Coordinates of C-alpha atoms and ligand atoms in Angstrom, one line a residue:
M280 CA -26.9 -35.0 -9.8
E281 CA -26.1 -31.8 -8.0
K282 CA -22.6 -30.5 -8.7
Q283 CA -20.4 -30.4 -5.6
A284 CA -19.1 -27.0 -4.6
K285 CA -15.4 -26.6 -5.3
Q286 CA -13.2 -26.5 -2.2
V287 CA -10.7 -23.6 -2.1
I288 CA -7.9 -23.0 0.3
V289 CA -6.6 -19.4 0.7
I290 CA -3.2 -19.1 2.3
G291 CA -3.1 -15.8 4.3
S292 CA -5.7 -13.3 5.5
G293 CA -4.2 -10.1 4.2
V294 CA -6.7 -7.6 2.7
A295 CA -6.4 -9.4 -0.6
G296 CA -6.9 -12.8 1.1
L297 CA -10.0 -11.6 2.8
A298 CA -11.4 -10.1 -0.4
V299 CA -10.7 -13.1 -2.6
A300 CA -12.3 -15.4 0.1
I301 CA -15.4 -13.2 0.0
R302 CA -15.6 -13.2 -3.8
L303 CA -15.1 -17.0 -4.1
A304 CA -17.6 -17.8 -1.4
L305 CA -20.1 -15.6 -3.3
Q306 CA -19.3 -17.8 -6.4
G307 CA -20.6 -20.7 -4.3
K308 CA -17.2 -22.2 -3.5
Q309 CA -16.3 -23.6 -0.1
V310 CA -13.6 -21.4 1.1
K311 CA -11.1 -22.0 4.0
V312 CA -8.5 -19.4 4.9
Y313 CA -5.4 -20.5 6.7
E314 CA -3.5 -17.8 8.5
K315 CA -0.2 -18.2 10.4
N316 CA -1.0 -15.3 12.8
A317 CA -3.6 -15.3 15.5
Y318 CA -5.4 -12.4 13.8
P319 CA -6.6 -11.5 10.3
G320 CA -5.4 -8.5 8.2
G321 CA -1.6 -9.1 7.7
K322 CA -0.1 -5.7 7.4
L323 CA -3.5 -4.0 7.9
T324 CA -3.7 -4.5 11.6
Q325 CA -3.6 -2.5 14.8
I326 CA -1.6 -2.3 18.0
K327 CA -2.6 -1.0 21.4
L328 CA -0.1 0.6 23.8
G329 CA -1.6 1.7 27.1
A330 CA -4.4 4.2 26.4
Y331 CA -3.3 4.5 22.7
T332 CA -4.4 2.6 19.7
F333 CA -2.4 2.7 16.4
D334 CA -3.0 1.5 12.9
A335 CA 0.1 -0.7 12.6
G336 CA 0.6 -0.5 8.8
P337 CA -1.4 1.3 6.1
S338 CA -2.7 4.8 7.0
L339 CA -3.8 6.3 3.7
F340 CA -7.2 5.2 2.4
T341 CA -8.1 5.8 -1.2
L342 CA -10.8 4.3 -3.5
P343 CA -13.2 3.2 -0.8
H344 CA -15.6 2.1 -3.5
L345 CA -13.4 -1.0 -3.8
V346 CA -14.4 -2.0 -0.3
L347 CA -18.1 -1.1 -0.9
E348 CA -18.1 -3.3 -4.1
L349 CA -17.6 -6.4 -1.9
Y350 CA -20.8 -5.6 0.0
Q351 CA -22.6 -4.9 -3.2
A352 CA -21.4 -8.3 -4.6
A353 CA -22.9 -9.9 -1.4
G354 CA -26.2 -8.0 -1.9
L355 CA -25.7 -6.0 1.3
D356 CA -26.0 -2.3 2.0
A357 CA -22.4 -1.3 2.8
T358 CA -23.3 1.8 4.8
A359 CA -24.8 -0.5 7.5
Y360 CA -21.4 -2.2 8.0
F361 CA -18.6 0.1 6.9
E362 CA -18.5 3.8 7.7
Y363 CA -15.9 6.2 6.5
E364 CA -15.5 9.9 5.7
E365 CA -13.7 12.0 3.2
I366 CA -11.0 14.2 4.7
E367 CA -11.1 17.9 3.8
E368 CA -7.5 18.9 4.8
A369 CA -5.8 15.5 4.6
F370 CA -2.1 16.4 4.4
Y371 CA 0.3 18.9 6.0
Y372 CA 3.6 19.2 4.0
H373 CA 6.6 20.8 5.5
F374 CA 9.8 21.6 3.5
S375 CA 13.4 21.9 4.7
D376 CA 13.3 25.7 4.2
N377 CA 10.5 25.7 6.9
S378 CA 7.7 26.6 4.4
S379 CA 4.6 24.5 4.5
F380 CA 1.1 24.0 3.1
Y381 CA -2.1 22.0 3.7
T382 CA -3.9 20.2 1.0
H383 CA -7.6 20.8 0.6
K384 CA -10.2 18.8 -1.2
D385 CA -11.7 22.0 -2.5
E386 CA -9.6 23.2 -5.4
T387 CA -10.1 26.9 -4.7
R388 CA -9.0 26.5 -1.1
F389 CA -6.1 24.3 -2.1
R390 CA -5.1 26.9 -4.8
E391 CA -5.1 29.5 -2.1
Q392 CA -2.7 27.4 0.0
L393 CA -0.3 26.8 -2.9
S394 CA -0.4 30.5 -4.0
K395 CA 1.0 31.5 -0.6
L396 CA 4.2 29.6 -1.5
F397 CA 4.5 29.3 -5.2
A398 CA 4.6 31.5 -8.3
P399 CA 1.3 31.6 -10.3
R400 CA 2.9 29.7 -13.1
E401 CA 3.9 26.9 -10.8
V402 CA 0.4 26.7 -9.3
D403 CA -1.1 26.5 -12.7
Q404 CA 1.3 23.8 -13.6
F405 CA 0.4 22.0 -10.4
F406 CA -3.2 21.6 -11.5
Q407 CA -2.3 20.8 -15.1
H408 CA -0.1 18.0 -13.8
L409 CA -3.0 16.7 -11.9
Q410 CA -5.1 16.7 -15.1
R411 CA -2.2 14.8 -16.7
A412 CA -2.4 12.3 -13.9
K413 CA -6.2 11.9 -14.4
L414 CA -5.7 11.3 -18.1
R415 CA -3.1 8.7 -17.5
Y416 CA -5.0 7.0 -14.8
E417 CA -8.2 6.8 -16.8
A418 CA -6.4 5.6 -19.9
T419 CA -4.4 2.8 -18.2
A420 CA -6.2 1.7 -15.0
P421 CA -8.8 -0.5 -16.8
L422 CA -5.9 -2.3 -18.5
F423 CA -3.1 -2.3 -16.1
L424 CA -4.8 -2.2 -12.7
E425 CA -8.2 -3.8 -13.2
S426 CA -7.4 -6.7 -15.7
S427 CA -5.1 -9.6 -15.9
L428 CA -2.1 -8.8 -18.2
H429 CA -1.7 -12.4 -19.0
E430 CA -5.0 -13.1 -20.8
L431 CA -5.4 -12.6 -24.5
S432 CA -8.9 -11.3 -23.9
T433 CA -7.4 -8.3 -22.1
Y434 CA -5.6 -7.2 -25.3
L435 CA -8.7 -7.7 -27.4
S436 CA -10.9 -5.6 -25.0
K437 CA -12.3 -2.1 -25.4
N438 CA -9.8 -1.0 -22.8
V439 CA -6.8 -1.2 -25.2
L440 CA -7.8 1.5 -27.6
P441 CA -7.9 4.4 -25.1
A442 CA -4.5 3.5 -23.9
I443 CA -3.0 3.3 -27.4
T444 CA -4.5 6.6 -28.6
K445 CA -3.0 8.3 -25.5
L446 CA 0.4 6.6 -25.7
P447 CA 2.4 9.8 -26.3
K448 CA 0.9 11.4 -23.2
L449 CA 1.4 8.4 -20.9
G450 CA 4.9 9.2 -19.8
L451 CA 6.5 5.9 -21.0
L452 CA 9.8 7.6 -21.5
G453 CA 11.8 9.2 -18.8
S454 CA 11.6 9.0 -15.0
M455 CA 9.0 10.4 -12.6
H456 CA 11.6 12.9 -11.3
G457 CA 12.8 13.7 -14.8
E458 CA 9.3 14.7 -15.8
N459 CA 8.6 16.6 -12.5
K460 CA 11.8 18.5 -12.9
S461 CA 11.0 19.5 -16.5
I462 CA 7.6 20.9 -15.3
F463 CA 8.4 22.6 -12.0
T464 CA 11.3 25.0 -11.4
D465 CA 10.5 25.0 -7.7
Q466 CA 12.3 22.1 -6.1
R467 CA 9.6 21.8 -3.4
L468 CA 7.0 20.9 -6.0
Q469 CA 9.4 18.4 -7.7
Q470 CA 9.7 16.8 -4.2
Y471 CA 6.0 16.9 -3.6
F472 CA 5.2 15.0 -6.9
D473 CA 8.3 12.7 -6.6
R474 CA 7.0 11.5 -3.2
F475 CA 4.2 9.6 -4.8
A476 CA 6.7 7.0 -5.9
T477 CA 6.9 5.8 -2.3
Y478 CA 3.2 4.8 -2.6
N479 CA 4.4 1.6 -4.1
G480 CA 7.8 1.5 -2.6
S481 CA 9.7 2.8 -5.6
N482 CA 12.4 5.3 -6.4
P483 CA 11.2 8.4 -8.3
Y484 CA 14.6 8.9 -9.9
E485 CA 14.2 5.5 -11.6
A486 CA 10.5 4.8 -11.8
P487 CA 8.8 5.6 -15.1
A488 CA 7.0 9.0 -15.5
L489 CA 3.8 7.0 -16.0
L490 CA 3.7 6.7 -12.2
N491 CA 3.0 10.4 -12.1
L492 CA -0.6 9.2 -12.4
I493 CA -0.6 8.2 -8.7
P494 CA -1.6 11.7 -7.3
H495 CA -4.9 11.3 -9.2
L496 CA -6.0 8.8 -6.5
E497 CA -5.8 11.4 -3.8
H498 CA -6.6 14.5 -5.7
G499 CA -9.1 13.1 -8.2
Y500 CA -11.0 10.6 -6.0
G501 CA -10.2 12.0 -2.6
T502 CA -8.6 10.9 0.7
F503 CA -10.8 9.0 3.1
F504 CA -10.6 7.5 6.6
P505 CA -12.7 4.7 8.1
K506 CA -14.7 6.0 11.1
K507 CA -12.9 3.6 13.4
G508 CA -9.5 3.8 11.8
M509 CA -7.8 1.7 9.1
H510 CA -8.1 -1.5 11.0
Q511 CA -11.8 -1.3 10.5
I512 CA -11.3 -2.3 6.9
T513 CA -9.9 -5.6 8.1
Q514 CA -12.6 -6.1 10.8
A515 CA -15.3 -5.3 8.2
L516 CA -14.0 -7.7 5.6
F517 CA -13.3 -10.4 8.1
A518 CA -17.0 -10.1 9.4
L519 CA -18.3 -10.1 5.8
A520 CA -16.2 -13.1 4.9
Q521 CA -17.7 -15.0 7.8
K522 CA -21.2 -13.9 6.9
C523 CA -20.5 -15.3 3.4
G524 CA -19.6 -18.7 4.9
V525 CA -15.8 -18.5 4.8
E526 CA -14.1 -20.6 7.4
F527 CA -10.9 -19.2 9.1
Y528 CA -8.1 -21.1 10.8
F529 CA -5.6 -19.0 12.7
N530 CA -2.2 -19.9 14.1
S531 CA -2.1 -22.2 11.0
S532 CA 1.2 -21.7 9.2
V533 CA 1.2 -23.4 5.8
E534 CA 4.5 -25.2 5.1
R535 CA 4.0 -26.4 1.6
I536 CA 1.5 -26.2 -1.3
L537 CA 1.0 -29.8 -2.4
I538 CA 1.6 -30.4 -6.1
S539 CA 0.8 -33.6 -7.9
S540 CA 1.0 -34.2 -11.6
G541 CA 1.4 -30.5 -12.2
K542 CA -1.7 -29.6 -10.2
A543 CA -2.1 -27.9 -6.8
I544 CA -4.0 -30.3 -4.7
G545 CA -3.9 -28.8 -1.2
I546 CA -1.5 -27.8 1.6
R547 CA 0.7 -29.3 4.3
F548 CA 1.4 -27.9 7.7
A549 CA 4.6 -28.1 9.8
D550 CA 3.3 -31.0 11.8
G551 CA 2.9 -33.0 8.6
T552 CA -0.9 -32.9 8.4
E553 CA -2.4 -32.2 5.1
Q554 CA -5.6 -30.5 3.9
L555 CA -6.7 -31.2 0.3
S556 CA -8.6 -28.9 -1.9
D557 CA -9.6 -28.3 -5.6
L558 CA -7.9 -24.9 -5.8
V559 CA -5.2 -23.1 -3.8
V560 CA -5.1 -19.3 -3.7
C561 CA -1.8 -18.0 -2.2
N562 CA -2.0 -14.5 -0.6
A563 CA 1.5 -14.8 0.9
D564 CA 4.3 -12.7 -0.4
I565 CA 5.2 -14.2 -3.8
R566 CA 9.0 -14.4 -3.2
F567 CA 8.3 -16.2 0.1
A568 CA 5.9 -18.5 -1.7
Y569 CA 8.5 -19.6 -4.4
K570 CA 11.2 -20.1 -1.8
N571 CA 9.1 -21.9 0.8
L572 CA 5.7 -23.1 -0.4
I573 CA 6.5 -24.3 -3.9
P574 CA 10.4 -24.7 -3.9
E575 CA 10.1 -27.2 -6.7
I576 CA 8.9 -24.5 -9.1
P577 CA 11.6 -22.0 -10.0
A578 CA 10.6 -18.3 -9.6
P579 CA 10.2 -16.4 -12.9
K580 CA 13.5 -15.2 -14.3
A581 CA 12.0 -11.7 -14.5
F582 CA 12.1 -11.5 -10.7
E583 CA 15.9 -11.1 -10.9
R584 CA 15.4 -7.8 -12.8
L585 CA 13.0 -6.4 -10.2
A586 CA 14.3 -4.5 -7.1
S587 CA 12.5 -5.1 -3.8
S588 CA 10.2 -2.4 -2.8
S589 CA 11.4 -0.2 0.0
S590 CA 10.7 -1.2 3.6
A591 CA 10.1 1.2 6.6
M592 CA 11.2 2.0 10.1
I593 CA 8.1 2.8 12.1
F594 CA 7.8 4.3 15.6
Y595 CA 4.5 4.2 17.4
W596 CA 4.6 7.0 20.0
G597 CA 1.8 7.8 22.5
V598 CA 2.4 11.5 22.7
K599 CA 1.1 13.4 25.7
G600 CA 0.3 16.7 23.9
I601 CA -2.0 18.1 21.2
F602 CA -0.5 19.6 18.1
P603 CA -3.2 21.7 16.4
S604 CA -1.0 22.5 13.4
L605 CA -0.8 18.9 12.4
R606 CA -3.3 16.9 10.4
L607 CA -4.2 13.3 9.8
H608 CA -1.2 12.9 7.4
N609 CA 2.0 15.0 7.9
V610 CA 5.1 15.0 5.8
F611 CA 8.4 16.6 6.8
F612 CA 10.6 16.5 3.8
S613 CA 14.4 16.0 3.8
E614 CA 16.7 18.6 2.3
N615 CA 18.2 16.4 -0.5
Y616 CA 15.6 14.0 -1.8
Q617 CA 17.9 12.4 -4.4
A618 CA 20.5 11.6 -1.7
E619 CA 17.7 10.1 0.4
F620 CA 16.6 7.7 -2.4
D621 CA 20.2 6.9 -3.4
A622 CA 20.9 5.9 0.2
I623 CA 17.7 3.7 0.3
F624 CA 18.0 2.0 -3.1
N625 CA 21.7 2.1 -3.9
G626 CA 23.5 2.9 -0.6
K627 CA 23.5 2.0 3.1
G628 CA 19.8 1.5 3.2
Y629 CA 18.6 4.6 5.1
S630 CA 19.2 8.4 5.0
D631 CA 20.7 10.4 7.8
D632 CA 18.2 13.1 6.9
P633 CA 15.0 11.1 6.2
T634 CA 11.7 12.5 5.1
I635 CA 9.4 11.9 8.1
Y636 CA 5.8 10.9 7.7
I637 CA 3.6 11.2 10.7
N638 CA 0.1 9.8 10.8
I639 CA -2.1 10.8 13.7
G640 CA -5.2 8.7 13.6
S641 CA -6.6 10.3 16.7
K642 CA -7.2 13.5 14.7
C643 CA -10.1 11.5 13.2
V644 CA -10.8 8.8 15.8
A645 CA -10.7 10.6 19.2
A646 CA -11.0 7.3 21.1
D647 CA -7.6 6.1 19.9
A648 CA -5.7 8.5 22.3
P649 CA -6.4 10.0 25.8
A650 CA -8.0 13.5 25.9
E651 CA -4.6 15.3 26.1
G652 CA -2.7 13.0 23.8
E653 CA -2.1 11.9 20.2
N654 CA -1.2 8.6 18.6
W655 CA 1.8 9.3 16.4
F656 CA 2.7 6.7 13.8
I657 CA 6.0 7.8 12.5
M658 CA 7.4 6.3 9.3
V659 CA 10.6 6.8 7.4
N660 CA 11.5 4.8 4.3
V661 CA 14.4 2.4 4.5
A662 CA 15.7 -0.4 2.3
A663 CA 14.4 -4.0 2.5
D664 CA 16.5 -6.1 4.9
K665 CA 19.8 -7.4 3.6
G666 CA 21.3 -8.0 7.0
Q667 CA 21.8 -4.4 8.0
D668 CA 22.2 -3.6 11.7
W669 CA 18.6 -2.4 12.3
D670 CA 19.1 -1.9 16.0
S671 CA 21.8 0.7 15.4
I672 CA 19.8 2.2 12.5
R673 CA 16.7 2.5 14.7
A674 CA 18.6 4.3 17.4
A675 CA 20.1 6.7 14.9
L676 CA 16.8 7.4 13.1
R677 CA 15.0 7.8 16.4
A678 CA 17.5 10.5 17.5
S679 CA 17.3 12.3 14.2
I680 CA 13.5 12.3 14.2
L681 CA 13.3 13.6 17.7
E682 CA 15.8 16.4 16.9
K683 CA 14.0 17.4 13.7
M684 CA 10.5 17.3 15.1
S685 CA 11.4 19.1 18.4
R686 CA 13.1 21.8 16.3
I687 CA 10.2 22.2 13.9
L688 CA 7.4 21.9 16.4
Q689 CA 9.3 23.8 19.1
R690 CA 8.5 21.3 21.8
D691 CA 10.7 18.7 23.4
I692 CA 9.0 15.7 21.9
S693 CA 11.1 13.2 23.8
S694 CA 9.6 14.2 27.1
L695 CA 6.1 13.8 25.7
I696 CA 6.4 10.1 24.7
E697 CA 4.5 8.0 27.2
E698 CA 4.1 4.8 25.2
E699 CA 6.4 3.5 22.5
D700 CA 6.9 0.6 20.1
Y701 CA 8.5 0.1 16.7
L702 CA 8.4 -1.9 13.5
D703 CA 11.5 -2.5 11.3
P704 CA 12.1 -4.6 8.2
R705 CA 12.8 -7.7 10.3
R706 CA 9.6 -7.4 12.3
I707 CA 7.6 -6.8 9.1
E708 CA 9.1 -9.9 7.6
T709 CA 8.5 -12.0 10.7
R710 CA 4.9 -10.8 11.2
T711 CA 3.7 -11.0 7.5
A712 CA 6.3 -13.3 5.8
S713 CA 7.1 -10.5 3.4
I714 CA 10.7 -11.0 2.1
G715 CA 13.1 -8.4 3.6
G716 CA 10.1 -6.6 5.1
G717 CA 9.3 -5.0 1.7
L718 CA 6.0 -3.1 2.0
Y719 CA 4.8 -3.7 -1.6
G720 CA 6.6 -6.8 -2.9
H721 CA 8.7 -5.7 -5.9
A722 CA 9.3 -2.0 -6.6
S723 CA 8.0 -0.4 -9.9
N724 CA 11.4 1.1 -10.8
E725 CA 11.5 -0.8 -14.0
R726 CA 9.6 0.2 -17.1
M727 CA 8.4 -3.4 -17.6
A728 CA 7.6 -4.0 -13.9
A729 CA 3.8 -4.4 -14.6
F730 CA 4.5 -7.2 -17.0
W731 CA 7.2 -8.9 -14.9
R732 CA 5.2 -9.1 -11.8
Q733 CA 3.7 -12.5 -11.0
A734 CA 0.4 -13.2 -12.8
N735 CA -2.7 -14.0 -10.7
K736 CA -2.9 -17.5 -12.3
S737 CA 0.1 -19.8 -12.3
S738 CA 1.2 -20.7 -15.8
R739 CA 3.1 -23.7 -14.5
V740 CA 0.8 -25.3 -11.8
K741 CA -2.8 -25.9 -12.5
N742 CA -5.4 -24.9 -9.9
L743 CA -2.9 -22.5 -8.3
Y744 CA -3.7 -18.8 -8.1
F745 CA -2.1 -15.7 -6.5
C746 CA -3.4 -12.5 -5.0
G747 CA -2.0 -9.7 -2.9
G748 CA 0.4 -6.8 -2.9
S749 CA 3.4 -8.7 -4.3
V750 CA 1.6 -9.9 -7.4
H751 CA -0.4 -8.2 -10.2
P752 CA -1.4 -5.4 -10.2
G753 CA 0.7 -4.5 -7.2
G754 CA 0.8 -3.2 -3.6
G755 CA -1.4 -0.9 -1.5
I756 CA -4.9 -1.6 -0.4
P757 CA -6.7 -0.5 -3.6
L758 CA -4.5 -2.7 -5.8
C759 CA -4.7 -5.6 -3.4
L760 CA -8.5 -5.4 -3.7
N761 CA -8.2 -5.3 -7.5
S762 CA -5.9 -8.2 -7.3
A763 CA -8.5 -10.2 -5.4
K764 CA -11.1 -9.3 -8.0
I765 CA -9.0 -10.3 -11.0
T766 CA -8.1 -13.6 -9.3
S767 CA -11.7 -14.4 -8.5
E768 CA -12.7 -13.5 -12.1
L769 CA -10.0 -15.9 -13.5
I770 CA -11.2 -18.6 -11.2
A771 CA -14.8 -18.1 -12.3
K772 CA -13.6 -18.3 -15.9
Y773 CA -11.4 -21.4 -15.6
E774 CA -12.6 -23.4 -12.7
N775 CA -16.4 -23.5 -12.8
Ligands
FAD93 C1 4.1 0.2 7.4 C2 3.2 0.0 6.2 C3 2.6 1.1 5.7 C4 1.8 1.0 4.6 N1 1.0 2.1 4.1 C5 0.1 2.0 3.2 C6 -0.9 3.0 3.0 O1 -0.8 4.0 3.6 N2 -1.9 2.7 2.1 C7 -1.9 1.6 1.4 O2 -2.9 1.4 0.6 N3 -1.1 0.6 1.6 C8 -0.1 0.7 2.5 N4 0.8 -0.3 2.8 C9 0.8 -1.5 2.0 C10 -0.4 -2.4 2.3 O3 -0.4 -2.6 3.7 C11 -0.2 -3.7 1.6 O4 0.0 -3.6 0.2 C12 -1.4 -4.7 1.9 O5 -1.9 -4.6 3.2 C13 -0.9 -6.1 1.6 O6 -2.0 -7.0 1.7 P1 -1.9 -8.5 1.2 O7 -3.2 -9.0 0.9 O8 -0.9 -8.6 0.1 O9 -1.3 -9.3 2.4 P2 -0.4 -9.1 3.6 O10 -0.8 -8.0 4.5 O11 1.0 -9.1 3.2 O12 -0.7 -10.4 4.4 C14 -0.3 -11.7 4.0 C15 -0.9 -12.6 5.1 O13 -0.5 -13.9 4.7 C16 -0.1 -14.6 5.9 N5 0.8 -15.7 5.5 C17 2.0 -15.6 4.9 N6 2.6 -16.8 4.7 C18 1.8 -17.7 5.3 C19 1.8 -19.1 5.5 N7 2.8 -19.8 5.0 N8 0.8 -19.7 6.1 C20 -0.3 -18.9 6.6 N9 -0.4 -17.6 6.5 C21 0.6 -17.0 5.8 C22 0.6 -13.5 6.7 O14 0.7 -13.8 8.1 C23 -0.3 -12.3 6.4 O15 -1.3 -12.2 7.4 C24 1.6 -0.2 3.9 C25 2.3 -1.3 4.4 C26 3.1 -1.2 5.5 C27 3.7 -2.5 6.1

């Protein structure tokens, strides 16, 4: 008799939910995705304001091969479906002393840029630090970012030896900032490398020096941008999932995961209706899931030791003006970085002098702004929501951003804004069910964070799996795609 295809329910259509749905459908499973919003993508979505289109969340795209892999798995030529380009001069960095540089994908040209500002020894150290990042990434990624940390087979694999032999060089002792400070005398370069902690919502003054591997993603593999903007990743994966036979149900908020005799057996909606399945994969924020979807299962004790990742205050400004000095990604550093992170992680939740990140998608996708305009996505890091007065904070941050940007760019930015909207921790939480509006689930401030994060397979409920930015191996698009891959591999191993 023919074996019946297993029925899988995926809760949430974030980038990891879409990717896991594709992979499971390709395993021959019948996959249904239930999404509370009217649209797919979760944080990876877009908004339109008048003649301007904005990527609403992620703006930095690295490791595009992880998207291409999904097409390869489906036996399709990715180039016919998903176009992207490598960015030559991806970042503009501006420091509080008004000095600035551009990054360049070509090392010689990048070295020229750095040499205008920094002593030769510092520039040499810059590239040596990138080599260190490469070594660390290559030694640890197969183990920590591409495998489950909760399977014995991982520790018996060939990936363990390279990590062990390089242990002394991995940066397991000390903090990111401690290491950067010991390498660079120029505070601007300390600040440059410290900033990579924000790529997973962490604090460089606490996060382990191992995280100094993050720059390798940008500098080693390159910085990319989809031809139609970041939202194209969602559109492409959504279309691929449908092509693979995945069924989507929008405006479908899941109220509970049904558990019977220690097994996940389906889901229940707010109106009381139920949908049964053989397996449940939860792509919702893990803290939300323990609190609301499986309240009968206590969250792991380790969660108490993990800080929430930072959140963000975002302004979407349709700016009537062209700024040739700016690039796709622009960073305007604060004067005192330590005070900024202290305020975010240990203080009032935001800094009066925040580092300002401006992403201008229309530098690459001209159609996203009118001919004489630019679509500014302005983001400053803030704490996850703990009941702060976000309306007042928003007003204060808006004023401080306008003052700083008008001063640096020598134009009255306020008078150029013709469209405007915002996102704050509360809105991020409401729109994506991420607790406190944390961008990346838990922060990686703790040395043991990788081991304390939620595993992709529940150890307490059979047939229940997790994927997404708040579970192993962590947040950000590349890790979410890895998370989906690890989860689908575990399902192939245990549930066929
Ligand atoms: C402002 C911002 C900037 C960022 N910048 C970058 C960047 O530059 N580069 C980068 O790589 N990453 C960035 N990130 C992080 C990145 O967006 C996330 O790590 C990633 O998109 C998370 O994907 P996910 O699969 O975990 O799901 P999410 O995007 O969190 O989506 C989860 C989905 O589950 C749905 N859901 C939740 N609960 C239920 C329920 N009960 N029933 C039904 N559906 C439910 C939600 O509605 C949502 O659609 C940024 C994030 C934000 C918010």
